[in-house]
């Protein structure tokens, strides 16, 4: 509820709410062979704004916001027009008192897992080729600016 009030106070109109998302972030200590798991909870909204149009907003607590994510987004945004049309563009990040809002292009497709599970017949080889081409092209683009992906969700 706090998310919605914050977005509305910033001039956004909420069009659709996605269920709460969870990221599992793993970090390890090489000196102690300890692996820590941190769960990051956030929500993603389809929103509209008079100047920005329809976009997505990810809202998470300030303590869970990783500035490196925004740095990487900036690197990709600078090079994106040249390297890959299949990567989502990040628009803006704003840190408020307790929450951070990250604005980015809205992707209207569901996950690949959803596609496979909800397809009654088998997925066509042509569709798989298109998906794999875009996925590999995106990975190549990420690697071309010396970045390594943390996780890829399907």
PDB file of C-alpha atoms in Angstrom:
ATOM      1  CA  UNK A   1       0.000   0.000   0.000  1.00  0.00           C
ATOM      2  CA  UNK A   2       2.890   2.314   0.797  1.00  0.00           C
ATOM      3  CA  UNK A   3       4.256   1.623  -2.705  1.00  0.00           C
ATOM      4  CA  UNK A   4       1.044   2.793  -4.332  1.00  0.00           C
ATOM      5  CA  UNK A   5       0.879   5.993  -2.299  1.00  0.00           C
ATOM      6  CA  UNK A   6       4.493   6.787  -3.125  1.00  0.00           C
ATOM      7  CA  UNK A   7       4.006   6.259  -6.864  1.00  0.00           C
ATOM      8  CA  UNK A   8       0.820   8.333  -6.878  1.00  0.00           C
ATOM      9  CA  UNK A   9       2.537  11.114  -4.919  1.00  0.00           C
ATOM     10  CA  UNK A  10       5.189  11.224  -7.660  1.00  0.00           C
ATOM     11  CA  UNK A  11       2.522  11.789 -10.336  1.00  0.00           C
ATOM     12  CA  UNK A  12       2.191   8.217 -11.611  1.00  0.00           C
ATOM     13  CA  UNK A  13      -1.098   6.501 -12.408  1.00  0.00           C
ATOM     14  CA  UNK A  14      -1.047   2.776 -11.534  1.00  0.00           C
ATOM     15  CA  UNK A  15      -2.428   0.634 -14.365  1.00  0.00           C
ATOM     16  CA  UNK A  16      -1.466  -2.851 -13.219  1.00  0.00           C
ATOM     17  CA  UNK A  17       0.247  -4.493 -10.259  1.00  0.00           C
ATOM     18  CA  UNK A  18       2.367  -7.601 -10.612  1.00  0.00           C
ATOM     19  CA  UNK A  19       2.726 -10.020  -7.701  1.00  0.00           C
ATOM     20  CA  UNK A  20       5.559  -9.476  -5.253  1.00  0.00           C
ATOM     21  CA  UNK A  21       8.851 -10.643  -6.726  1.00  0.00           C
ATOM     22  CA  UNK A  22      11.753 -12.213  -4.904  1.00  0.00           C
ATOM     23  CA  UNK A  23      15.404 -12.209  -5.895  1.00  0.00           C
ATOM     24  CA  UNK A  24      17.820 -14.586  -4.262  1.00  0.00           C
ATOM     25  CA  UNK A  25      21.198 -12.912  -4.034  1.00  0.00           C
ATOM     26  CA  UNK A  26      24.152 -15.082  -3.143  1.00  0.00           C
ATOM     27  CA  UNK A  27      27.411 -13.779  -1.792  1.00  0.00           C
ATOM     28  CA  UNK A  28      30.347 -15.762  -0.558  1.00  0.00           C
ATOM     29  CA  UNK A  29      33.315 -15.149   1.649  1.00  0.00           C
ATOM     30  CA  UNK A  30      36.416 -16.762   0.195  1.00  0.00           C
ATOM     31  CA  UNK A  31      38.192 -16.645   3.544  1.00  0.00           C
ATOM     32  CA  UNK A  32      35.522 -18.538   5.493  1.00  0.00           C
ATOM     33  CA  UNK A  33      33.781 -20.537   2.724  1.00  0.00           C
ATOM     34  CA  UNK A  34      30.444 -19.091   3.809  1.00  0.00           C
ATOM     35  CA  UNK A  35      27.622 -18.507   1.375  1.00  0.00           C
ATOM     36  CA  UNK A  36      25.006 -15.972   2.401  1.00  0.00           C
ATOM     37  CA  UNK A  37      21.581 -15.831   0.841  1.00  0.00           C
ATOM     38  CA  UNK A  38      19.689 -12.561   0.921  1.00  0.00           C
ATOM     39  CA  UNK A  39      16.119 -12.342  -0.303  1.00  0.00           C
ATOM     40  CA  UNK A  40      15.153  -9.051  -1.896  1.00  0.00           C
ATOM     41  CA  UNK A  41      11.432  -8.387  -2.077  1.00  0.00           C
ATOM     42  CA  UNK A  42      10.044  -5.850  -4.508  1.00  0.00           C
ATOM     43  CA  UNK A  43       6.960  -5.114  -6.561  1.00  0.00           C
ATOM     44  CA  UNK A  44       6.710  -4.154 -10.202  1.00  0.00           C
ATOM     45  CA  UNK A  45       3.920  -1.915 -11.473  1.00  0.00           C
ATOM     46  CA  UNK A  46       2.742  -0.902 -14.915  1.00  0.00           C
ATOM     47  CA  UNK A  47       2.309   2.840 -14.566  1.00  0.00           C
ATOM     48  CA  UNK A  48       1.632   5.832 -16.758  1.00  0.00           C
ATOM     49  CA  UNK A  49       2.937   9.358 -16.598  1.00  0.00           C
ATOM     50  CA  UNK A  50       2.031  12.325 -18.836  1.00  0.00           C
ATOM     51  CA  UNK A  51       5.657  12.871 -19.896  1.00  0.00           C
ATOM     52  CA  UNK A  52       6.967   9.283 -19.863  1.00  0.00           C
ATOM     53  CA  UNK A  53       3.942   7.336 -21.133  1.00  0.00           C
ATOM     54  CA  UNK A  54       3.433   3.709 -20.057  1.00  0.00           C
ATOM     55  CA  UNK A  55       6.461   2.351 -18.226  1.00  0.00           C
ATOM     56  CA  UNK A  56       7.286  -0.094 -15.440  1.00  0.00           C
ATOM     57  CA  UNK A  57       8.279   0.832 -11.893  1.00  0.00           C
ATOM     58  CA  UNK A  58      10.156  -1.433  -9.516  1.00  0.00           C
ATOM     59  CA  UNK A  59       9.736  -0.394  -5.875  1.00  0.00           C
ATOM     60  CA  UNK A  60      12.008  -1.768  -3.164  1.00  0.00           C
ATOM     61  CA  UNK A  61      13.301  -0.703   0.222  1.00  0.00           C
ATOM     62  CA  UNK A  62      16.349   1.573   0.279  1.00  0.00           C
ATOM     63  CA  UNK A  63      18.334  -0.968   2.258  1.00  0.00           C
ATOM     64  CA  UNK A  64      17.853  -3.544  -0.522  1.00  0.00           C
ATOM     65  CA  UNK A  65      18.710  -1.155  -3.362  1.00  0.00           C
ATOM     66  CA  UNK A  66      22.053  -2.028  -4.920  1.00  0.00           C
ATOM     67  CA  UNK A  67      23.719   0.981  -6.535  1.00  0.00           C
ATOM     68  CA  UNK A  68      25.689  -1.410  -8.754  1.00  0.00           C
ATOM     69  CA  UNK A  69      22.441  -2.389 -10.478  1.00  0.00           C
ATOM     70  CA  UNK A  70      21.914   1.239 -11.454  1.00  0.00           C
ATOM     71  CA  UNK A  71      25.543   1.630 -12.555  1.00  0.00           C
ATOM     72  CA  UNK A  72      25.230  -1.403 -14.827  1.00  0.00           C
ATOM     73  CA  UNK A  73      21.936  -0.090 -16.210  1.00  0.00           C
ATOM     74  CA  UNK A  74      23.681   3.195 -17.013  1.00  0.00           C
ATOM     75  CA  UNK A  75      26.467   1.421 -18.881  1.00  0.00           C
ATOM     76  CA  UNK A  76      23.978  -0.570 -20.931  1.00  0.00           C
ATOM     77  CA  UNK A  77      21.794   2.468 -21.628  1.00  0.00           C
ATOM     78  CA  UNK A  78      24.776   4.420 -22.985  1.00  0.00           C
ATOM     79  CA  UNK A  79      25.699   1.648 -25.391  1.00  0.00           C
ATOM     80  CA  UNK A  80      22.271   0.165 -26.038  1.00  0.00           C
ATOM     81  CA  UNK A  81      21.428   1.885 -29.302  1.00  0.00           C
ATOM     82  CA  UNK A  82      24.625   0.484 -30.755  1.00  0.00           C
ATOM     83  CA  UNK A  83      24.678  -2.986 -29.267  1.00  0.00           C
ATOM     84  CA  UNK A  84      21.221  -4.540 -28.804  1.00  0.00           C
ATOM     85  CA  UNK A  85      17.551  -3.669 -29.273  1.00  0.00           C
ATOM     86  CA  UNK A  86      16.455  -6.563 -27.036  1.00  0.00           C
ATOM     87  CA  UNK A  87      17.614  -5.153 -23.698  1.00  0.00           C
ATOM     88  CA  UNK A  88      15.182  -3.251 -21.501  1.00  0.00           C
ATOM     89  CA  UNK A  89      16.082   0.423 -21.100  1.00  0.00           C
ATOM     90  CA  UNK A  90      16.255   1.866 -17.606  1.00  0.00           C
ATOM     91  CA  UNK A  91      14.916   5.404 -17.376  1.00  0.00           C
ATOM     92  CA  UNK A  92      15.353   6.776 -13.876  1.00  0.00           C
ATOM     93  CA  UNK A  93      15.982   5.792 -10.268  1.00  0.00           C
ATOM     94  CA  UNK A  94      14.730   7.886  -7.382  1.00  0.00           C
ATOM     95  CA  UNK A  95      15.473   7.266  -3.735  1.00  0.00           C
ATOM     96  CA  UNK A  96      12.802   8.483  -1.331  1.00  0.00           C
ATOM     97  CA  UNK A  97      12.819   8.328   2.471  1.00  0.00           C
ATOM     98  CA  UNK A  98      12.303   4.570   2.797  1.00  0.00           C
ATOM     99  CA  UNK A  99      11.794   3.260  -0.728  1.00  0.00           C
ATOM    100  CA  UNK A 100      13.586   3.387  -4.066  1.00  0.00           C
ATOM    101  CA  UNK A 101      11.716   3.596  -7.368  1.00  0.00           C
ATOM    102  CA  UNK A 102      13.397   2.314 -10.525  1.00  0.00           C
ATOM    103  CA  UNK A 103      11.662   3.214 -13.796  1.00  0.00           C
ATOM    104  CA  UNK A 104      12.255   1.169 -16.928  1.00  0.00           C
ATOM    105  CA  UNK A 105      10.628   0.153 -20.196  1.00  0.00           C
ATOM    106  CA  UNK A 106       7.609  -2.069 -19.752  1.00  0.00           C
ATOM    107  CA  UNK A 107       8.052  -5.537 -21.213  1.00  0.00           C
ATOM    108  CA  UNK A 108       4.648  -6.871 -22.172  1.00  0.00           C
ATOM    109  CA  UNK A 109       5.685 -10.497 -22.587  1.00  0.00           C
ATOM    110  CA  UNK A 110       5.383 -13.120 -19.896  1.00  0.00           C
ATOM    111  CA  UNK A 111       8.316 -15.305 -18.851  1.00  0.00           C
ATOM    112  CA  UNK A 112       9.588 -18.154 -21.009  1.00  0.00           C
ATOM    113  CA  UNK A 113       8.522 -20.588 -18.288  1.00  0.00           C
ATOM    114  CA  UNK A 114       4.993 -19.233 -18.514  1.00  0.00           C
ATOM    115  CA  UNK A 115       5.036 -19.599 -22.298  1.00  0.00           C
ATOM    116  CA  UNK A 116       6.084 -23.248 -22.147  1.00  0.00           C
ATOM    117  CA  UNK A 117       3.741 -24.223 -19.292  1.00  0.00           C
ATOM    118  CA  UNK A 118       0.684 -22.570 -20.836  1.00  0.00           C
ATOM    119  CA  UNK A 119       1.165 -23.763 -24.397  1.00  0.00           C
ATOM    120  CA  UNK A 120      -1.123 -26.725 -25.062  1.00  0.00           C
ATOM    121  CA  UNK A 121       0.811 -27.827 -28.110  1.00  0.00           C
ATOM    122  CA  UNK A 122       4.554 -27.884 -28.416  1.00  0.00           C
ATOM    123  CA  UNK A 123       6.303 -24.581 -28.969  1.00  0.00           C
ATOM    124  CA  UNK A 124       7.238 -24.162 -32.623  1.00  0.00           C
ATOM    125  CA  UNK A 125      10.872 -24.458 -33.602  1.00  0.00           C
ATOM    126  CA  UNK A 126      10.633 -21.041 -35.297  1.00  0.00           C
ATOM    127  CA  UNK A 127       9.520 -19.384 -32.051  1.00  0.00           C
ATOM    128  CA  UNK A 128      12.311 -21.127 -30.129  1.00  0.00           C
ATOM    129  CA  UNK A 129      14.848 -19.923 -32.693  1.00  0.00           C
ATOM    130  CA  UNK A 130      13.653 -16.327 -32.342  1.00  0.00           C
ATOM    131  CA  UNK A 131      13.756 -16.498 -28.533  1.00  0.00           C
ATOM    132  CA  UNK A 132      17.227 -18.073 -28.476  1.00  0.00           C
ATOM    133  CA  UNK A 133      18.538 -15.574 -31.025  1.00  0.00           C
ATOM    134  CA  UNK A 134      17.332 -12.634 -28.926  1.00  0.00           C
ATOM    135  CA  UNK A 135      18.621 -14.161 -25.684  1.00  0.00           C
ATOM    136  CA  UNK A 136      22.077 -14.913 -27.086  1.00  0.00           C
ATOM    137  CA  UNK A 137      22.263 -11.534 -28.836  1.00  0.00           C
ATOM    138  CA  UNK A 138      21.436  -9.857 -25.514  1.00  0.00           C
ATOM    139  CA  UNK A 139      24.136 -11.864 -23.703  1.00  0.00           C
ATOM    140  CA  UNK A 140      26.657 -10.960 -26.391  1.00  0.00           C
ATOM    141  CA  UNK A 141      25.735  -7.289 -25.961  1.00  0.00           C
ATOM    142  CA  UNK A 142      26.147  -7.477 -22.187  1.00  0.00           C
ATOM    143  CA  UNK A 143      29.527  -9.177 -22.534  1.00  0.00           C
ATOM    144  CA  UNK A 144      30.651  -6.661 -25.177  1.00  0.00           C
ATOM    145  CA  UNK A 145      30.719  -3.917 -22.524  1.00  0.00           C
ATOM    146  CA  UNK A 146      32.617  -6.201 -20.113  1.00  0.00           C
ATOM    147  CA  UNK A 147      29.637  -7.030 -17.927  1.00  0.00           C
ATOM    148  CA  UNK A 148      28.721 -10.460 -16.666  1.00  0.00           C
ATOM    149  CA  UNK A 149      25.103 -11.321 -15.951  1.00  0.00           C
ATOM    150  CA  UNK A 150      24.183 -12.220 -12.380  1.00  0.00           C
ATOM    151  CA  UNK A 151      21.136 -14.310 -13.153  1.00  0.00           C
ATOM    152  CA  UNK A 152      18.865 -14.979 -16.060  1.00  0.00           C
ATOM    153  CA  UNK A 153      15.264 -15.800 -15.386  1.00  0.00           C
ATOM    154  CA  UNK A 154      13.198 -17.927 -17.719  1.00  0.00           C
TER     155      UNK A 154
END
